[in-house]
Coordinates of C-alpha atoms in Angstrom, one line a residue:
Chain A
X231 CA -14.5 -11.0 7.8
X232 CA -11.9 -9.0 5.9
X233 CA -13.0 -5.6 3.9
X234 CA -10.6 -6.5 1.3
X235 CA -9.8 -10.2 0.2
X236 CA -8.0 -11.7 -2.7
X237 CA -7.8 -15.1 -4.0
X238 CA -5.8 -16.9 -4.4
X239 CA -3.2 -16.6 -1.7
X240 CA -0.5 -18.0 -3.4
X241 CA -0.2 -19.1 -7.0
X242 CA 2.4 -21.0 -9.0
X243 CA 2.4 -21.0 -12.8
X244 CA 4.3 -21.4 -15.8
X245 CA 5.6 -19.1 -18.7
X246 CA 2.9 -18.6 -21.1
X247 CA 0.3 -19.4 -18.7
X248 CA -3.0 -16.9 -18.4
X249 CA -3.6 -16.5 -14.9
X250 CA -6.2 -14.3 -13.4
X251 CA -5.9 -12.6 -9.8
X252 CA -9.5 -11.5 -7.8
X253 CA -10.5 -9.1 -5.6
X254 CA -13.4 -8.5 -4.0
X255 CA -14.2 -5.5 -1.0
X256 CA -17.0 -5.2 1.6
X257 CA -16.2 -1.6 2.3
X258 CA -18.6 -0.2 0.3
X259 CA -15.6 2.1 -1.8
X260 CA -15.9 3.1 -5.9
X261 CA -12.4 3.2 -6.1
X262 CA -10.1 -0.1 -6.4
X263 CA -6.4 -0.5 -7.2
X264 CA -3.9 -3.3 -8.2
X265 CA -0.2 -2.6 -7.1
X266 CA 2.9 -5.3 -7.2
X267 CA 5.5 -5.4 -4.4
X268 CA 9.1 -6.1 -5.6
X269 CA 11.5 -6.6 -3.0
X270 CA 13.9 -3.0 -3.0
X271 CA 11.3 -1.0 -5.4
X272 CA 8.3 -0.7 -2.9
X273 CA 4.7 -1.0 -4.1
X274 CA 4.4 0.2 -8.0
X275 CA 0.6 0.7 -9.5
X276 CA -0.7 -0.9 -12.2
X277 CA -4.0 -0.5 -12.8
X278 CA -6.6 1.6 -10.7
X279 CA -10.7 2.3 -11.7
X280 CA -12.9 4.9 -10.0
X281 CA -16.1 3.1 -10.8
X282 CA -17.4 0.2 -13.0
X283 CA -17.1 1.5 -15.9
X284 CA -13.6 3.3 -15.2
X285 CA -10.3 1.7 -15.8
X286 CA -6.8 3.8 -16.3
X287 CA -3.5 2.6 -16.0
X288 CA -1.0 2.9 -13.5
X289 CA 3.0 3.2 -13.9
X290 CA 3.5 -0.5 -14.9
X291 CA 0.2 -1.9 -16.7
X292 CA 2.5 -3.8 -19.9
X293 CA 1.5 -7.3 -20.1
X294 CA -1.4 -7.0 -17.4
X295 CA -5.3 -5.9 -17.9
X296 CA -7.9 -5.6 -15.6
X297 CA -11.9 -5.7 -15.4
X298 CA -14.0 -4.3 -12.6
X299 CA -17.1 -6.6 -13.3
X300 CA -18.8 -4.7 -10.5
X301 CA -18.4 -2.1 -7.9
X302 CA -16.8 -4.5 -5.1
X303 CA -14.8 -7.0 -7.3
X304 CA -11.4 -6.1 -9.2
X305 CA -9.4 -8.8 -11.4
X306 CA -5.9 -8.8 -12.3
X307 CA -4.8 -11.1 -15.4
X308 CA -1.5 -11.5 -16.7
X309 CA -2.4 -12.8 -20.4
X310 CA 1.0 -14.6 -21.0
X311 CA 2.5 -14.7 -17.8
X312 CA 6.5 -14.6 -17.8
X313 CA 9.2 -15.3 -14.6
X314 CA 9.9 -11.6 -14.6
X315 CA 6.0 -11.2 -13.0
X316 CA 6.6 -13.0 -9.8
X317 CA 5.8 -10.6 -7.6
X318 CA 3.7 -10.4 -4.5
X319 CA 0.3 -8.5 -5.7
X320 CA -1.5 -6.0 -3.8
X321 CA -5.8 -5.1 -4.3
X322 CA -6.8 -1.8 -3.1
X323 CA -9.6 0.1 -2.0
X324 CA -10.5 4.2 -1.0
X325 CA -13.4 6.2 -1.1
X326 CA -13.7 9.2 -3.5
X327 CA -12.0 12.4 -2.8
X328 CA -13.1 14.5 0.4
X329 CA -11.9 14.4 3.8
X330 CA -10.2 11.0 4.7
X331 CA -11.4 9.8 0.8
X332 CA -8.1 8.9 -0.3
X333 CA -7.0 6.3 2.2
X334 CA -6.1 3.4 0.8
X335 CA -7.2 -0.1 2.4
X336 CA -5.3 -3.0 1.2
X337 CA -5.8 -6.4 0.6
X338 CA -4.0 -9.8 2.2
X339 CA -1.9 -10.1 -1.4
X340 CA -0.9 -13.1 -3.2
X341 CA 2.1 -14.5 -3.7
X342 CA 2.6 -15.5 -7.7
X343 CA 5.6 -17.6 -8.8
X344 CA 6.1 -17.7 -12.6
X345 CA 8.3 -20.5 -13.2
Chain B
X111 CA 7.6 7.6 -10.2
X112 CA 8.4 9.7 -7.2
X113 CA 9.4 8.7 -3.7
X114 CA 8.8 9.9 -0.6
X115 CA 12.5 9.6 1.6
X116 CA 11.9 7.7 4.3
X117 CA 14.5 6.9 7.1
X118 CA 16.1 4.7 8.5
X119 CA 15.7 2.2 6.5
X120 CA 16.4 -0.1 9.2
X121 CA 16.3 -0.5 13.0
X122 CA 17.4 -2.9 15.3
X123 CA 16.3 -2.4 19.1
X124 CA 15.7 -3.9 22.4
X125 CA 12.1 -4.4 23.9
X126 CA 10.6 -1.6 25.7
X127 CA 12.8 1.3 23.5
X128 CA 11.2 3.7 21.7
X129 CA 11.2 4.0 18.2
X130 CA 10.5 7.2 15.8
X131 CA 10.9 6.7 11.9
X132 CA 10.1 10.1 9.6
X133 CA 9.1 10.5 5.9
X134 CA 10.2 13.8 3.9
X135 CA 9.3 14.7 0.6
X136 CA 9.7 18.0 -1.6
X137 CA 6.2 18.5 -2.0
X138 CA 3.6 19.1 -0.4
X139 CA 1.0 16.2 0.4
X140 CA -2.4 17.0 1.7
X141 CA -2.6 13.6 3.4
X142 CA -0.1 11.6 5.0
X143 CA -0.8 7.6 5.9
X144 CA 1.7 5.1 8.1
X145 CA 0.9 1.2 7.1
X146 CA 2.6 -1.8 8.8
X147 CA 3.3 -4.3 6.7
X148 CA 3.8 -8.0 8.3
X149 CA 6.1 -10.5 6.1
X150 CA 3.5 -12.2 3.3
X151 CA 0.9 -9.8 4.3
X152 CA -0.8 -6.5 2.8
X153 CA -0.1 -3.2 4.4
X154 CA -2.0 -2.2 7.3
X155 CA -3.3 1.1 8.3
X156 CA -2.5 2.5 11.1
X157 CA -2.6 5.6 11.2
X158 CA -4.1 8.8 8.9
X159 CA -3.2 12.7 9.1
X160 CA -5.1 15.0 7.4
X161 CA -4.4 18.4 8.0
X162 CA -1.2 20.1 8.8
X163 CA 0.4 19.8 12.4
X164 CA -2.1 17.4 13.1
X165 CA -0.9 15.1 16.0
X166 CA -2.8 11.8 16.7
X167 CA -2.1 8.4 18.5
X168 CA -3.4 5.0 18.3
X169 CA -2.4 3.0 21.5
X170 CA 1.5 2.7 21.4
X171 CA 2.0 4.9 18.0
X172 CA 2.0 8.5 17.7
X173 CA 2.3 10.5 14.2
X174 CA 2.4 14.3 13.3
X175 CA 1.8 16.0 10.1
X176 CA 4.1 18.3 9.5
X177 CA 3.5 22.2 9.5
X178 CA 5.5 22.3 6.0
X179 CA 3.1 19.4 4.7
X180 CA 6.5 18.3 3.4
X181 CA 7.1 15.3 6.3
X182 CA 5.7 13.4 8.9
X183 CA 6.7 11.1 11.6
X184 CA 5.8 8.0 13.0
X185 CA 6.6 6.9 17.1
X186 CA 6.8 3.4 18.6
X187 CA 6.5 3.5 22.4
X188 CA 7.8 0.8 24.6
X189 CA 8.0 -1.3 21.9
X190 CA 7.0 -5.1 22.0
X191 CA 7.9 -8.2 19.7
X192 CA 4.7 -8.2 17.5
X193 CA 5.9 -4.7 16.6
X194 CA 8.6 -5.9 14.1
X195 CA 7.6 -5.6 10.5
X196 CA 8.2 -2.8 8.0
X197 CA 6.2 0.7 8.4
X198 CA 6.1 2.5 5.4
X199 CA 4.6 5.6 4.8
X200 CA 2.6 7.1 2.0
X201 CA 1.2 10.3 0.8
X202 CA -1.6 11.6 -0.9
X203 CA -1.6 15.2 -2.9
X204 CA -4.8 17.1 -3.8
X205 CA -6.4 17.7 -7.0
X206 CA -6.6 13.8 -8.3
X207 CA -6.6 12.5 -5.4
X208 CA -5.7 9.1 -6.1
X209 CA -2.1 8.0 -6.6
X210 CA 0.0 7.4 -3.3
X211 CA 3.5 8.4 -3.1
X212 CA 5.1 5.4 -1.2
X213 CA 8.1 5.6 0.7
X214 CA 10.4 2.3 0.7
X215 CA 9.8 1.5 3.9
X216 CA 11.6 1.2 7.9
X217 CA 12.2 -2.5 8.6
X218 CA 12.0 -2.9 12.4
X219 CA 13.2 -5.6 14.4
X220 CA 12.2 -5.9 18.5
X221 CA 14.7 -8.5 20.2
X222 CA 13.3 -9.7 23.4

């Protein structure tokens, strides 16, 4: 089974819509991350939490939130979703700091269409 | 935010080449990580450098940490079709730890 899954896969919605993204990891880490992939501007952070009760936002966290309901699982919701957030969206995962601690493990992604 | 300068951004080659792709930055990283990343799919590690000059392979790929800590490369030996995707490479500093530096990525494509 994977360390790092997120459901769904692939998602299409419509403007105005509240969607929620999940993640959930086996590897045991404190540290999760949400990151959208834009074709030509690589992988961009927008949220990231070091434990449960930790959340901090990333470079492009307007119009998204986030709650870490417990150490393994990691949602992403867009509260009034709009075309400009299709995107392909990417859960994360890493250890705390120390040797190797910051290597980040990455989920499959999912695909979300706003329409 | 900042990017790591990753080249080329493209490669086109026959099966059995090698292939080297590097990342350079202006500062110093204390960790460097290669991903592949398949079409749909999340990023893959492949491989993770931790201390400076620091030379390790997994199977077919080699990467080195540079002495500078400023860049790091990634080789493809006798490459193969499932090898085509895009590698990018990342890097971690010290202190918070947290926040990769991505570069935008080398697309590769094997022809058979």
């Amino acid at each position: 089974d994977a360390d790092v899954t997120q459901t769904p896969r692939n998602r299409i919605t419509k403007t105005g819509k509240r969607i929620m993204l999940e993640c959930s990891q086996t590897k045991g880490h404190d540290r999760m991350y949400w990151y959208r992939q834009d074709p030509g501007l690589g992988l961009r952070l927008i949220y990231y939490s070091f434990d449960v009760k930790d959340i901090n936002k990333g470079e492009i966290s307007d119009g998204y939130s986030v709650s870490r309901q417990a150490q393994a699982k990691f949602s992403l919701s867009l509260e009034s979703a709009i075309p400009n957030q299709t995107a392909l969206y990417f859960c994360a995962t890493s250890d705390r700091p120390g040797q190797g601690g910051g290597t980040q493990y990455f989920g499959p992604g999912t695909r979300l269409t706003v329409l | 935010g900042q990017q790591l300068n990753q080249s080329p951004q493209s490669m086109f080659i026959q099966e059995g080449e090698d292939v080297s792709m590097n990342c350079t930055s202006s500062s110093i990283f204390n960790t460097w990580l290669w991903y592949k990343q398949d079409p749909g799919e999340g990023p893959v590690l492949l491989i993770a450098l931790y201390k400076a000059g620091e030379l390790t392979s997994n199977g077919r790929l080699t990467a080195q940490f540079g002495i500078t800590r400023k860049d790091s490369f990634l080789n493809i030996s006798a490459s193969i079709p499932s090898d085509v995707g895009i590698y990018f490479c990342a890097g971690l500093r010290g202190g918070s730890n947290y926040k990769l530096t991505f570069g935008k990525g080398t697309l590769l494509t094997v022809n058979p």
